[in-house]
Tab-separated table of C-alpha atoms in Angstrom:
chain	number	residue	atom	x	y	z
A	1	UNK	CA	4.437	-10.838	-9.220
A	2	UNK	CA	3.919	-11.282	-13.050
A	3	UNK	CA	0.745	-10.403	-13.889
A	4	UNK	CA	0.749	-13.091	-16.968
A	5	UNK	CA	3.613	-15.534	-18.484
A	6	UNK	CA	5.231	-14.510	-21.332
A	7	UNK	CA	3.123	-15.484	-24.601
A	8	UNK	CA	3.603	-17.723	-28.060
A	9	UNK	CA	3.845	-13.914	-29.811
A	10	UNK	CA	6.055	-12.103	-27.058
A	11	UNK	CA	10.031	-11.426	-27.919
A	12	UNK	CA	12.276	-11.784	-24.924
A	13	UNK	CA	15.908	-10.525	-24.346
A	14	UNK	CA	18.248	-12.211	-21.854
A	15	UNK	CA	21.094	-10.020	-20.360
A	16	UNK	CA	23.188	-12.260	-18.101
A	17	UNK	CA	25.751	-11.448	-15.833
A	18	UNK	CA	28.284	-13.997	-17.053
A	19	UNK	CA	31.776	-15.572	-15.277
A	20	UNK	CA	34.409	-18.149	-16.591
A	21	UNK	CA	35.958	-20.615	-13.936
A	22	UNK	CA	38.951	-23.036	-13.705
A	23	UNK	CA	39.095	-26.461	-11.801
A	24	UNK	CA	42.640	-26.105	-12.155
A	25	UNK	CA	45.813	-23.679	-13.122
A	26	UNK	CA	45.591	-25.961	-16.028
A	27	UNK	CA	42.289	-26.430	-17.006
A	28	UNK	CA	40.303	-24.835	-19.555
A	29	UNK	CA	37.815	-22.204	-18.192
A	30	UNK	CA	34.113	-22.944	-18.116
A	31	UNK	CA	31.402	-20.503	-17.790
A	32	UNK	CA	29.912	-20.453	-14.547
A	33	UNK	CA	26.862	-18.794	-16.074
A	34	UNK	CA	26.659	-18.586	-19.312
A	35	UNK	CA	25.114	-16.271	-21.710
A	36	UNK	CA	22.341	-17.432	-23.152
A	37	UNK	CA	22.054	-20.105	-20.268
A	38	UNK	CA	18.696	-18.518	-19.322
A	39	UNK	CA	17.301	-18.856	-22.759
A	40	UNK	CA	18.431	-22.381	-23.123
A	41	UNK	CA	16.603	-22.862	-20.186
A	42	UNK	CA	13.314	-21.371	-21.524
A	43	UNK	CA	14.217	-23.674	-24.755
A	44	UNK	CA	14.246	-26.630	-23.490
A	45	UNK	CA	11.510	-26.482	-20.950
A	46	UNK	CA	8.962	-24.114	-23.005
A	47	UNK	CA	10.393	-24.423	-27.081
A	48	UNK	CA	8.666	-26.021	-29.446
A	49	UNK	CA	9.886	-29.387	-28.361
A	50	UNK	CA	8.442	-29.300	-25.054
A	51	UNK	CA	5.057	-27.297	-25.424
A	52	UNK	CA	5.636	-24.723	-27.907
A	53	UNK	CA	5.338	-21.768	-25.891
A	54	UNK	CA	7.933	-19.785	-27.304
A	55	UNK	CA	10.717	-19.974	-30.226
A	56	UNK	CA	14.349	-20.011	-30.475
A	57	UNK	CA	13.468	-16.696	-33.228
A	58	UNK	CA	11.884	-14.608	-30.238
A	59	UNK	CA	14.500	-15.371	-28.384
A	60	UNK	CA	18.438	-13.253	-27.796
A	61	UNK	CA	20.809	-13.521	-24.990
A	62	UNK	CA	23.367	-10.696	-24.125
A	63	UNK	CA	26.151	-10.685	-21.684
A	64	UNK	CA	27.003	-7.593	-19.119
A	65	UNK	CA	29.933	-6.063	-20.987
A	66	UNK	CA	27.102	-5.704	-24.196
A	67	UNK	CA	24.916	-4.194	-22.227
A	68	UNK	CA	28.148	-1.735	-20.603
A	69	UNK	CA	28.914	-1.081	-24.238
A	70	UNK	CA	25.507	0.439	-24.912
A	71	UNK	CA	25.570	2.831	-22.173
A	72	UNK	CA	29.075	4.041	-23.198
A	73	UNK	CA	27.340	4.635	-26.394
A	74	UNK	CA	30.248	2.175	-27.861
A	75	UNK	CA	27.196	1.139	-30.773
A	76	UNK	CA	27.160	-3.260	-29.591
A	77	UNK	CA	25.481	-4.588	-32.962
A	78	UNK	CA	22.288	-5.441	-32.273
A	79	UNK	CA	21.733	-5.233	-28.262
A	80	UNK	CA	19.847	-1.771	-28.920
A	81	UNK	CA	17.404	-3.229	-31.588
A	82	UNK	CA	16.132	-6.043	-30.026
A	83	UNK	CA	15.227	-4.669	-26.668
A	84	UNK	CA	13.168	-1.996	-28.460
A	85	UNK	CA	11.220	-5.014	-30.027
A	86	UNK	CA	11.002	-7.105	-27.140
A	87	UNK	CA	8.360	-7.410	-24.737
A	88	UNK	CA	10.266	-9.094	-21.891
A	89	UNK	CA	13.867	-7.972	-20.712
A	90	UNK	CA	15.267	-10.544	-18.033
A	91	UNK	CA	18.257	-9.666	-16.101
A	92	UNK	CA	20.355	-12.248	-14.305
A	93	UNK	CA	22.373	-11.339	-11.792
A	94	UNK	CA	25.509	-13.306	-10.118
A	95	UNK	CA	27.101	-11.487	-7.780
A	96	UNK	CA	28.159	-7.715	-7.460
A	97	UNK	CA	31.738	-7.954	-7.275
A	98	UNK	CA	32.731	-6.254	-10.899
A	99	UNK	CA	29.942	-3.493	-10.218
A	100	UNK	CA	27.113	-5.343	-11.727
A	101	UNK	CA	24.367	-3.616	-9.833
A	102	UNK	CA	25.952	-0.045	-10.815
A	103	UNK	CA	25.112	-1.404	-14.417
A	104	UNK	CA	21.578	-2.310	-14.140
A	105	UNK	CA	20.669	0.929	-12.108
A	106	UNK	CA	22.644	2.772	-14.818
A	107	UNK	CA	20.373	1.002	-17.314
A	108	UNK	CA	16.979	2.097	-15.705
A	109	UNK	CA	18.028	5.171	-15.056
A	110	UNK	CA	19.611	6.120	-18.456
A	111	UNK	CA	17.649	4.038	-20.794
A	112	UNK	CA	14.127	4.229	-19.398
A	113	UNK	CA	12.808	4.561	-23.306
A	114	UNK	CA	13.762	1.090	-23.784
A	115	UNK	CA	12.097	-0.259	-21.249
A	116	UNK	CA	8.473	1.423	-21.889
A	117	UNK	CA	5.452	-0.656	-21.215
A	118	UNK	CA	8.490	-3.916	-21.296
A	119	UNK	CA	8.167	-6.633	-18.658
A	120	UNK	CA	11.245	-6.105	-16.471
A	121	UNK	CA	12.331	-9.247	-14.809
A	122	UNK	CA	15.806	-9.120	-12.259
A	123	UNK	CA	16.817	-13.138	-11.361
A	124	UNK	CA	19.785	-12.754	-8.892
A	125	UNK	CA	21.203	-15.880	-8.523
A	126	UNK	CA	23.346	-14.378	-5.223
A	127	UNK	CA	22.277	-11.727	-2.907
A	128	UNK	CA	19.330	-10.076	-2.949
A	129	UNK	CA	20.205	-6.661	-1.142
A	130	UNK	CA	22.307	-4.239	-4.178
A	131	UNK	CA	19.443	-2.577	-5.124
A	132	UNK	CA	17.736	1.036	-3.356
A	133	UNK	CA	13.817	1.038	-3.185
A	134	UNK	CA	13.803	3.676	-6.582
A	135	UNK	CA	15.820	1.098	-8.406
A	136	UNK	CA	14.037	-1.816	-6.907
A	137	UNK	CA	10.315	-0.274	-8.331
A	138	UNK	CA	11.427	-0.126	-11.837
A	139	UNK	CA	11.321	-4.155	-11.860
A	140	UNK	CA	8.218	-6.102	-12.835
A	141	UNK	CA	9.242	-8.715	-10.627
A	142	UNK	CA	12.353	-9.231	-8.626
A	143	UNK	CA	13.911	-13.098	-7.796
A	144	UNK	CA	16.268	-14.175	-5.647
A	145	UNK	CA	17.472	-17.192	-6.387
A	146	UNK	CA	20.956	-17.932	-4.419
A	147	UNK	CA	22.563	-20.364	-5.971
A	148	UNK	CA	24.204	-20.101	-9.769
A	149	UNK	CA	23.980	-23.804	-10.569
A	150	UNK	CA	22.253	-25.584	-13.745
A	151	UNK	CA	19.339	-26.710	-11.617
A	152	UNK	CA	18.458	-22.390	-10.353
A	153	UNK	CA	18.595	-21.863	-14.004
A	154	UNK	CA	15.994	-24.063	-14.536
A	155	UNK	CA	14.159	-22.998	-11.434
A	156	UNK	CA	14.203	-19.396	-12.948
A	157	UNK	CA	12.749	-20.482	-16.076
A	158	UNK	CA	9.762	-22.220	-14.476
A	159	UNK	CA	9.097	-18.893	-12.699
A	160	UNK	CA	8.929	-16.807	-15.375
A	161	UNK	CA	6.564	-18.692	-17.063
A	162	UNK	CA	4.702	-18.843	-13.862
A	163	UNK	CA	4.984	-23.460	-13.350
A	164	UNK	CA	6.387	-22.444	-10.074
A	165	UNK	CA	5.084	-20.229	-7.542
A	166	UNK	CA	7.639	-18.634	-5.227
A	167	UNK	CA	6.681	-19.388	-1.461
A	168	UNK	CA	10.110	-18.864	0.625
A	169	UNK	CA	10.985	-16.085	2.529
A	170	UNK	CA	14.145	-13.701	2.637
A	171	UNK	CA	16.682	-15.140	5.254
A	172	UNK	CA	18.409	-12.105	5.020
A	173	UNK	CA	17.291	-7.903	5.307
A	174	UNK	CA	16.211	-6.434	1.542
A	175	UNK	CA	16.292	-2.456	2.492
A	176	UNK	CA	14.907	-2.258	-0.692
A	177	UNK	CA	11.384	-3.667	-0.307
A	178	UNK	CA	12.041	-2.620	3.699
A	179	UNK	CA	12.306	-5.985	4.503
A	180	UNK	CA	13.833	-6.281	8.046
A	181	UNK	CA	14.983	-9.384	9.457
A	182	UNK	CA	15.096	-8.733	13.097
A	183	UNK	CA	11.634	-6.979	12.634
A	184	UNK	CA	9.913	-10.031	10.654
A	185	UNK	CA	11.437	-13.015	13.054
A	186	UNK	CA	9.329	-10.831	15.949
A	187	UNK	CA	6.646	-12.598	17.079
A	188	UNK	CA	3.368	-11.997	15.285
A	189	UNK	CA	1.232	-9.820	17.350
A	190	UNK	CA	-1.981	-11.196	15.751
A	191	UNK	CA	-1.428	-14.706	16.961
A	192	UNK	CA	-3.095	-16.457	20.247
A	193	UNK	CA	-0.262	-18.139	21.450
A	194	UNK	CA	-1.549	-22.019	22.638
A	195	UNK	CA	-0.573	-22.899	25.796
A	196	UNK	CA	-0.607	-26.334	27.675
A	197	UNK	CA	0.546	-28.519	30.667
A	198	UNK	CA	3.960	-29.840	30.103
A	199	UNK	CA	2.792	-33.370	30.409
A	200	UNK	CA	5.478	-36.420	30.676
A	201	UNK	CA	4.568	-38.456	27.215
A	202	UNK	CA	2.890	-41.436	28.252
A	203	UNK	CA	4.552	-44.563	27.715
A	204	UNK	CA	5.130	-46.453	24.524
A	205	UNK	CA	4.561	-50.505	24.257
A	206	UNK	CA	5.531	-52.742	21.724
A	207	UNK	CA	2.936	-55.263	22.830
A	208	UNK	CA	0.941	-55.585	19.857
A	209	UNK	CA	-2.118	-57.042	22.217
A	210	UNK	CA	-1.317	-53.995	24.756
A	211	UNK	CA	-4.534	-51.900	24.808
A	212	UNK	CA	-3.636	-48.282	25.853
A	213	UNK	CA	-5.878	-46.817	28.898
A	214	UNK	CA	-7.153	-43.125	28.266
A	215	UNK	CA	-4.846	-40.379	29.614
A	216	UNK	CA	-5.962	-39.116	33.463
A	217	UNK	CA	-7.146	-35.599	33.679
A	218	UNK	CA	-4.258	-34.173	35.869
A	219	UNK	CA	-5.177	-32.990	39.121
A	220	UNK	CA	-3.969	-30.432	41.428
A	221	UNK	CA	-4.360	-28.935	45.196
A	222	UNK	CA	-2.585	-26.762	47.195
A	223	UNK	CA	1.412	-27.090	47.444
A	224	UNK	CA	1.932	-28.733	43.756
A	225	UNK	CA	3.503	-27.348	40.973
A	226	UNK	CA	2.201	-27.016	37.856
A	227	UNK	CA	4.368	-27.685	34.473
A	228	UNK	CA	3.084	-25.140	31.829
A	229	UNK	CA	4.483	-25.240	27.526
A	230	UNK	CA	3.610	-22.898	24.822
A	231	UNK	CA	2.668	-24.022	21.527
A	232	UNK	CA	5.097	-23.168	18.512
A	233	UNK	CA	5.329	-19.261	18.225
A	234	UNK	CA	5.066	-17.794	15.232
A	235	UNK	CA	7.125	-14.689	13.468
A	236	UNK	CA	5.529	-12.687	10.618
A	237	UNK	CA	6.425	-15.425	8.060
A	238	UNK	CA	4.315	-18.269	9.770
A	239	UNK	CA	7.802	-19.633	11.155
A	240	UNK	CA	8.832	-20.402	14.980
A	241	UNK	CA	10.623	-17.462	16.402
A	242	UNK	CA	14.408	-17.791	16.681
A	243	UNK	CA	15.785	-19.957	19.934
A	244	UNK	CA	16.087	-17.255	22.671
A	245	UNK	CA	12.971	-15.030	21.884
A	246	UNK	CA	11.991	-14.395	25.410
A	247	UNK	CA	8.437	-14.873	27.172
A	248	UNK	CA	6.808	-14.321	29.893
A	249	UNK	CA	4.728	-16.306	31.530
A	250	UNK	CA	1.959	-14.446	34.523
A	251	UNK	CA	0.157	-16.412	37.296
A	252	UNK	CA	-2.930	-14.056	38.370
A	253	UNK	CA	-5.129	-14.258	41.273
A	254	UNK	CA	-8.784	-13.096	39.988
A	255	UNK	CA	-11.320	-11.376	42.372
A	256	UNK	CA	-11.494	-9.405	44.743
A	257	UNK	CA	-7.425	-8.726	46.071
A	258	UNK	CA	-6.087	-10.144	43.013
A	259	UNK	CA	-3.436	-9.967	41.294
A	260	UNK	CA	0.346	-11.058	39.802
A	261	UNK	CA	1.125	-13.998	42.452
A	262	UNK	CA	3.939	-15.359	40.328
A	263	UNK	CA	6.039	-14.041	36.624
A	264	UNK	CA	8.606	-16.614	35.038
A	265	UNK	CA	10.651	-15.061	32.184
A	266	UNK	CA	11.806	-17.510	29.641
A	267	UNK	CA	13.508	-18.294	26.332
A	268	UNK	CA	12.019	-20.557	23.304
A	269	UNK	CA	13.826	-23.906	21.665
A	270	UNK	CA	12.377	-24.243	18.574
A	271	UNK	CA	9.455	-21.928	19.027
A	272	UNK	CA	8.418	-22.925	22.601
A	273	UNK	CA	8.769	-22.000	25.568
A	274	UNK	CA	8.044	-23.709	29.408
A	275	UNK	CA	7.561	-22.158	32.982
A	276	UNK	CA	6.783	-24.109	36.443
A	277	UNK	CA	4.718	-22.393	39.115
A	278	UNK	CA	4.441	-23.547	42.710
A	279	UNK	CA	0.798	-23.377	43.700
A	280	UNK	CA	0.762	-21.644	47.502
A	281	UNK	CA	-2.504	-19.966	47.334
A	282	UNK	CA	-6.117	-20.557	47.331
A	283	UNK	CA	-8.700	-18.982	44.950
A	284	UNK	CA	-9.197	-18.886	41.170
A	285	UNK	CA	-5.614	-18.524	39.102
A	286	UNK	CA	-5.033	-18.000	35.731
A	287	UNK	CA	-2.118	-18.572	33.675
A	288	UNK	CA	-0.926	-16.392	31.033
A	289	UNK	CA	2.117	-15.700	28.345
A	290	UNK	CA	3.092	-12.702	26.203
A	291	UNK	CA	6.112	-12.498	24.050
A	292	UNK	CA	6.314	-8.892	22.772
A	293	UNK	CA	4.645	-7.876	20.344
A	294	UNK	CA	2.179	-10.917	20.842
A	295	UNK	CA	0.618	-10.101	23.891
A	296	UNK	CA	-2.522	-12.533	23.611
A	297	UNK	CA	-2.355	-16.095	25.035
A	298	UNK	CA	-4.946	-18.856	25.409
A	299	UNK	CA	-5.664	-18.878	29.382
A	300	UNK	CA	-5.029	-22.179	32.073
A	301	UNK	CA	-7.572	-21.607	34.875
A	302	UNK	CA	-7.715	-23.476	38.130
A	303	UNK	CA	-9.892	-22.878	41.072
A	304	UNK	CA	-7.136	-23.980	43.286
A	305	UNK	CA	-9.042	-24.530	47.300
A	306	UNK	CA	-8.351	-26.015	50.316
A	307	UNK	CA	-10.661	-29.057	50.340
A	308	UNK	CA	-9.020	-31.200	46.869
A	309	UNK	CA	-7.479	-31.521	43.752
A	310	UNK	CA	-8.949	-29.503	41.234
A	311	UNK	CA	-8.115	-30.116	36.808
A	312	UNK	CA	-7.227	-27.460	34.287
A	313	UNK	CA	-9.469	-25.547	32.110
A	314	UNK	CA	-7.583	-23.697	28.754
A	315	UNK	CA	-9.829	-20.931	27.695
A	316	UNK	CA	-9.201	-19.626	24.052
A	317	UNK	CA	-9.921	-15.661	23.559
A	318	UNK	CA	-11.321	-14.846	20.322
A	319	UNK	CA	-10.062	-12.087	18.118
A	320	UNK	CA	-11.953	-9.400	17.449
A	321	UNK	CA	-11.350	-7.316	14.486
A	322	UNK	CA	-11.081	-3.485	15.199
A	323	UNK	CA	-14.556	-1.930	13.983
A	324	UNK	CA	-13.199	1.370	12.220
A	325	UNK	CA	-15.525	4.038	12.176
A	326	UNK	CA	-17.676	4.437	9.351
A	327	UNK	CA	-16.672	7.639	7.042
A	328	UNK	CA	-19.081	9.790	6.807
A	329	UNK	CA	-19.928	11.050	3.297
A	330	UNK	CA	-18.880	14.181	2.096
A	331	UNK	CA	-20.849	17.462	2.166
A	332	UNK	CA	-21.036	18.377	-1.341
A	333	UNK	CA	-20.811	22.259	-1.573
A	334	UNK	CA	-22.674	22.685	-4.303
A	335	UNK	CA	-21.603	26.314	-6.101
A	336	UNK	CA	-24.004	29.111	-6.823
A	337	UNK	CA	-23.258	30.983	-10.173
A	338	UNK	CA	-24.204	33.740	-9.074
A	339	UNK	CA	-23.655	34.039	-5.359
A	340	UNK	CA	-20.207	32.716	-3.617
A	341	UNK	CA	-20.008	30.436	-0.368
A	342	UNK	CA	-19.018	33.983	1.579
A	343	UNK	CA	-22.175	35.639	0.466
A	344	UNK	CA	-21.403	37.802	-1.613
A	345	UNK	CA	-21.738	38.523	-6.070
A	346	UNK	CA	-20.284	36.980	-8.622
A	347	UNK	CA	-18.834	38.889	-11.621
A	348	UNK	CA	-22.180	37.065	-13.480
A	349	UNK	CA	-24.443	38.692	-10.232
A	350	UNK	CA	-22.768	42.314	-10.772
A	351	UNK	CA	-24.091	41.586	-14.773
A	352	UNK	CA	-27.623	40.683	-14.209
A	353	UNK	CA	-27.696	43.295	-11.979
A	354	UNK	CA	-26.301	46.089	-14.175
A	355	UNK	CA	-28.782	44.812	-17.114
A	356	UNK	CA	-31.405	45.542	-15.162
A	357	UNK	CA	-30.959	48.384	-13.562
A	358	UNK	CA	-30.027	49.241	-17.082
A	359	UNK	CA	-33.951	48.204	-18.057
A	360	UNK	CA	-35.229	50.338	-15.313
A	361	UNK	CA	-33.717	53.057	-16.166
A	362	UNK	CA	-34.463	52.899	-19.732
A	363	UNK	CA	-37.915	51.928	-18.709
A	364	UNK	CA	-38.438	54.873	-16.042
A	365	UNK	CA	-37.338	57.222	-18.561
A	366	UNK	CA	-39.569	56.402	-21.268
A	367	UNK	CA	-42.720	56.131	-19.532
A	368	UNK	CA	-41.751	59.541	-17.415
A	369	UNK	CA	-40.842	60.940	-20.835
A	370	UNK	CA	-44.860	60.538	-21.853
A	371	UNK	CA	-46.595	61.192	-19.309
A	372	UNK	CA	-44.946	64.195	-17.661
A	373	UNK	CA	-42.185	66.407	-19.185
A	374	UNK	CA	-37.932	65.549	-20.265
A	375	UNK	CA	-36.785	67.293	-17.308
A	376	UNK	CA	-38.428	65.068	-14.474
A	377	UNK	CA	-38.419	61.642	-16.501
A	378	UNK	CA	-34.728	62.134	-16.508
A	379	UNK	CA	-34.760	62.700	-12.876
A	380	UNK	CA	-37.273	59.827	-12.194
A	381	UNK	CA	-34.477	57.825	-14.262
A	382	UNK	CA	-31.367	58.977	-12.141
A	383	UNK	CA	-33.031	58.072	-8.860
A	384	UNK	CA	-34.010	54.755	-10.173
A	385	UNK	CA	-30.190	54.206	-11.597
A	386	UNK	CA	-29.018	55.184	-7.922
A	387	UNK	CA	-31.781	53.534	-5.920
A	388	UNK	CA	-30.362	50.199	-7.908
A	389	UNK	CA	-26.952	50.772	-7.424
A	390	UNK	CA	-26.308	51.769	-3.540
A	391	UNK	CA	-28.410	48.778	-2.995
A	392	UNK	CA	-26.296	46.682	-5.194
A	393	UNK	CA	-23.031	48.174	-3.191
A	394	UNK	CA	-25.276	47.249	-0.217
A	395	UNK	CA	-24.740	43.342	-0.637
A	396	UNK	CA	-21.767	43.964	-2.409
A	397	UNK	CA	-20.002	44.983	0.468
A	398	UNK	CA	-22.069	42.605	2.849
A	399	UNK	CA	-23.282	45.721	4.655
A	400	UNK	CA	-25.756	44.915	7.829
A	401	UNK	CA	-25.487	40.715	7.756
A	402	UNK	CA	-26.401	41.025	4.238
A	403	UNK	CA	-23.876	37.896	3.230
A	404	UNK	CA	-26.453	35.527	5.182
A	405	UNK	CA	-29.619	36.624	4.158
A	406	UNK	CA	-28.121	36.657	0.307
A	407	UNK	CA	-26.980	32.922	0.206
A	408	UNK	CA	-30.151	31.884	1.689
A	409	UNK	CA	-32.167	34.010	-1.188
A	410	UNK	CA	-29.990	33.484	-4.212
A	411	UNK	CA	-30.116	35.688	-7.608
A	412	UNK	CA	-33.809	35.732	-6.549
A	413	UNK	CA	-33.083	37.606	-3.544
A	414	UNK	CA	-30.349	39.891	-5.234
A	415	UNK	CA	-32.766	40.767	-7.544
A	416	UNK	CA	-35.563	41.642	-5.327
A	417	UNK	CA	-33.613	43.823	-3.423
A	418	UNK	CA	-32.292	45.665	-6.203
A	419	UNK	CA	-36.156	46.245	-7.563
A	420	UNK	CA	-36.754	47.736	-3.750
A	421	UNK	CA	-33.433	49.933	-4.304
A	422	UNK	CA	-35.125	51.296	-7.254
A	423	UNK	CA	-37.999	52.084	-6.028
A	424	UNK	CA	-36.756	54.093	-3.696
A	425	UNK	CA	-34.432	55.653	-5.898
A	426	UNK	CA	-37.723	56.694	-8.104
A	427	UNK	CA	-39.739	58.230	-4.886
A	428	UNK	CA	-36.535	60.244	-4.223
A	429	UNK	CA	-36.523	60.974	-7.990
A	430	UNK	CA	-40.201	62.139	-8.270
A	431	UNK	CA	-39.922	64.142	-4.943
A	432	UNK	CA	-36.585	65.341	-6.879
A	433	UNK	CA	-38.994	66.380	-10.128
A	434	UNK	CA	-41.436	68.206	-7.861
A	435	UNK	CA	-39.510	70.543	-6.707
A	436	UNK	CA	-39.315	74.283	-8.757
């Protein structure tokens, strides 16, 4: 639908698909639709005569053949100019037997710069089917109309500017919006079909004094039959189903040893259909009716016995809507810098770590260098750099289970165990510096 009617400021272009007629060999031609009978439409209904919602300056009509010349690149005057300034371009269609449809799919497809952030409006006064779904997306809104006569045109103008709301429903298959007719005139499965007694109308007086007694409750025993109706039927418009849509109607036995006593398959006349059922057997019955896809009925139960006439009672199921399952939320992964989700360094882990064993070094050399002579310090500073590093490769290569234990500790835990590395690298380096 239009998401707003076209406004005081807005510019709109009319291409119409036009056609000249004669009454007679001898008669001058008249134009079946006219060019700018659309906007002449819109005039007289919405121009400043009759609400001032638009203006006869905001307003151009163009025929077909311009609109052919401006995809041959034949230069129409004009055509080109105003649908770059308007806001609206409305299309009218007639029929599709010069190739019309080619034309407007051309259009989209060749031309989508004119049509940027435009209002694209298709009223096909025939047919509604030319179109494939690609085409058929490119329109704001698409109309079908089927009829070309004065009165359409006037029923197009109202729904453009949204005085009319469009309630009917395609009496023919639109592969374009994947409407299918045999598929929509199914009946709807999400109906409860009604379904009564197929009662003989009572009687009718014209005796104005005649007081009318209450309707008996209808009876019935062992050996009757029992009339059964269902109400209207509806397909997925809200309409009754075609004449012929068959339905079946089931006579169960509940309990213990029940079951289908009886099935009647029949047709519908305007939306309903009847059954008859001979009642031969005692115990509580029920009555039901499907008519694929609508398999839910309201239910006729009868505790038919042995001993009298029993009545009716209709029970109505209610529908439940399906509960889906509630989603559960998403576990957010949430990323460590430092360590991936495998468990092992980053590039920004193998950094830190290099920085400090860096430090340790730097630090194990200069307090070895005071304390104790070059020659060892340097030692104590190898073993420290290798002490750091094997247990860097360590985790690196996620050596021993190491990738669980270092997700669950973190840089912290990198760290740590780097420090420990060290450590052990500087015992092996002062054992190292002992030594002759």
């Amino acid at each position: 639908m239009i998401p707003l009617p076209p406004q005081a400021n807005e510019r709109m272009v009319f291409i119409t698909d036009t056609q000249s007629i004669k009454q007679c060999t001898t008669c001058l031609e008249q134009p079946l639709l006219a060019i700018d009978s659309l906007q002449q439409a819109v005039l007289q209904l919405y121009g400043p005569q009759s609400g001032n919602q638009t203006a006869n300056f905001r307003l151009t009509s163009y025929s077909f053949q311009n609109l052919q010349d401006l995809l041959d690149e034949l230069n129409p005057e004009f055509i080109e100019d105003d649908i770059v300034r308007a806001d609206w371009v409305i299309i009218s269609l007639r029929d599709a037997t010069q190739g019309q449809p080619a034309v407007i799919s051309r259009f989209l497809r060749e031309r989508p710069d004119l049509l940027r952030e435009k209002n694209v409006i298709l009223f096909s006064f025939g047919a509604p089917y030319y179109f494939d779904t690609t085409t058929t997306s490119k329109f704001t809104a698409y109309f079908a109309l089927y009829s070309k006569q004065s009165q359409f045109v006037d029923v197009a103008a109202r729904l453009l500017f949204q005085e009319l709301t469009p309630t009917g429903a395609s009496p023919v298959s639109i592969q374009g919006i994947g409407c299918d007719l045999i598929s929509i005139m199914t009946p709807d499965p999400t109906q409860i079909i009604p379904l009564f007694l197929d009662l003989e109308p009572a009687p009718v007086s014209t005796d104005e004094d005649f007081t009318p007694e209450p309707t008996p409750i209808p009876l019935f025993q062992i050996g009757d039959t029992i009339a059964i109706r269902t109400g209207p039927i509806k397909d997925h418009n809200g309409r009754s189903v075609p004449d012929g849509t068959v339905v079946q109607f089931s006579m169960m036995l509940t309990g213990e040893g029940g079951g289908i006593l009886q099935q009647v398959d029949a047709v519908t006349t305007q939306g309903v259909a009847r059954a008859a059922f001979g009642l031969d057997k005692p115990g509580l019955l029920e009555i039901r009716v499907v008519s694929e896809p609508a398999v839910i009925s309201e239910v006729l139960q009868l505790d038919v016995s042995q001993s009298g006439a029993v009545a009716v009672t209709v029970v109505v199921p209610e529908l439940t809507q399906s509960t889906e399952p509630t989603p559960e939320a998403p576990v957010v992964v949430v990323e460590d810098s430092y360590i991936s989700n495998q468990g092992y360094p980053r590039f920004s882990a193998w950094f830190v770590t290099m920085l400090f064993v860096a430090f340790s070094v730097w630090l194990g050399y200069g307090i070895g260098s005071r304390i104790t002579e070059n020659r060892s310090a340097i030692r104590w500073a190898l073993g420290i750099a290798l002490g750091g590093l094997i247990a860097y490769n360590l985790l690196a290569f996620g050596l021993f289970g190491s990738t669980v234990w270092l997700i669950a500790s973190g840089i912290t835990g990198l760290i740590l165990f780097i420090f420990a590395g060290e450590l052990i690298g500087f015992a092996a380096g002062w054992v190292w510096s002992r030594r002759p």
